[in-house]
Amino acid sequence: MLSYSWILLIIFSTPVMSAGKIKTIYQWSWVDYLWESNEQKIQAIQSGDYNYTKPVILDVDVWKDQKIFVTVIRSKGVPASLTIISNEIGNGGPLLKPYPNWSWAEKNNCLAITSVWRVAIDECDRLWVLDTGRVDGKRICPAQLLVFNLNNDRLIERIIIDDHISVNEFTGLGFLVTPIVTTSGNQCQETRVYIADVDGHALIVYDGSSMWRLDSTVFLPQQKYTNITVADQTFYLNDGILGMAVSPIIKNYRYLVFRPLASRDMFYTEINSLDKSYNDHPVGYSVVTNILPSQAAAMAFSKDGTLFFGLTKEIAIACWNIKMPLKRKNIVILDQDEYAYQFASGVKIIPERITGRKEELWIATNRYQKIATNTQNFNEINFRILRAQVDDLIVNTNCNA
């Protein structure tokens, strides 16, 4: 459990399991779209709205094997950010279809979708879309949360996020990139959304009616870890809080585990503490220092409390079970692949109720070091979606607690 010393110095080595457990199910050399017509594609190319070298896949999520969502960072040359994988195959890989349709990808339209880094699907078949409102780092529209009914693809709710919430009042920075959604009640009567502000270094909480911002030094990057190495290529990324995951209930407590990208620490806090913070109730944050051997981006918890994440330098998928002490010896490298696991930007646990199969781990990787250093080779595989059953991954490891 998490009831251990507030700061621990880690000196243990990390165990490594055998490779080949997580299988690639989709891959791309570059990203193309399922266009409404060839004329539409030609016009997009001529206008600069589509350039096959620009799309970067970031996140993945799954709904009933009917929709596999893939997010693509919006920049000049990227015509749509929120997409699903179609059944059509292009020269670069499976064609992506804008979700819900092309009209929602209209640029400079703040009633459409501007740019989505990550999404979340809750237990009531709702898709939560966190729209950054930014293209190439420039604000085009206010940040917003969009909620879609996945049974009919209709918009249920639009929550515009005010600037005093989405932007750090002292630095003027704000970039909302990661939503984590929790629900309670058989009809999701209570919903909470926790949002990471990677540039403004804050955590935003939405309780279904109110939204508020929590600023703290725990959300800051650590400068000594802003140089990130993947496959012998090093790049600079000064990202604060990015990866987040909510644990299952453990002895009546539930935790939000989070970490800045530029860090090797792991932070956590009780969910109840966050939910009470609207009334200026103090939030207690705990940290285990130097727990990871390198940086990690996205994270996700299984139903039994196993936290999964990628490791950048090791080019590996790792785990830790919340029922075990948070020590380096209990962090297990499950699988290493010097090609397939280069920068795991999207990590999701897909429950059995979604697919009818045993609980699965889904991962999106994008070789971000190639993007950051402008060394992409579009004759190679650059983006992958991978999948494995959770039970098969953690069997006979310290993550199977």
Coordinates of C-alpha atoms in Angstrom, one line a residue, residues 273-274 276-285:
S273 CA -8.3 15.0 -0.5
L274 CA -8.6 16.2 -4.0
K276 CA -12.5 18.3 -0.8
S277 CA -10.0 20.8 -2.1
Y278 CA -12.7 23.0 -3.7
N279 CA -13.4 24.5 -0.2
D280 CA -9.7 25.2 0.3
H281 CA -9.2 22.0 2.1
P282 CA -5.4 21.3 2.1
V283 CA -4.2 18.5 -0.2
G284 CA -1.5 16.2 1.1
Y285 CA 0.9 15.0 -1.6

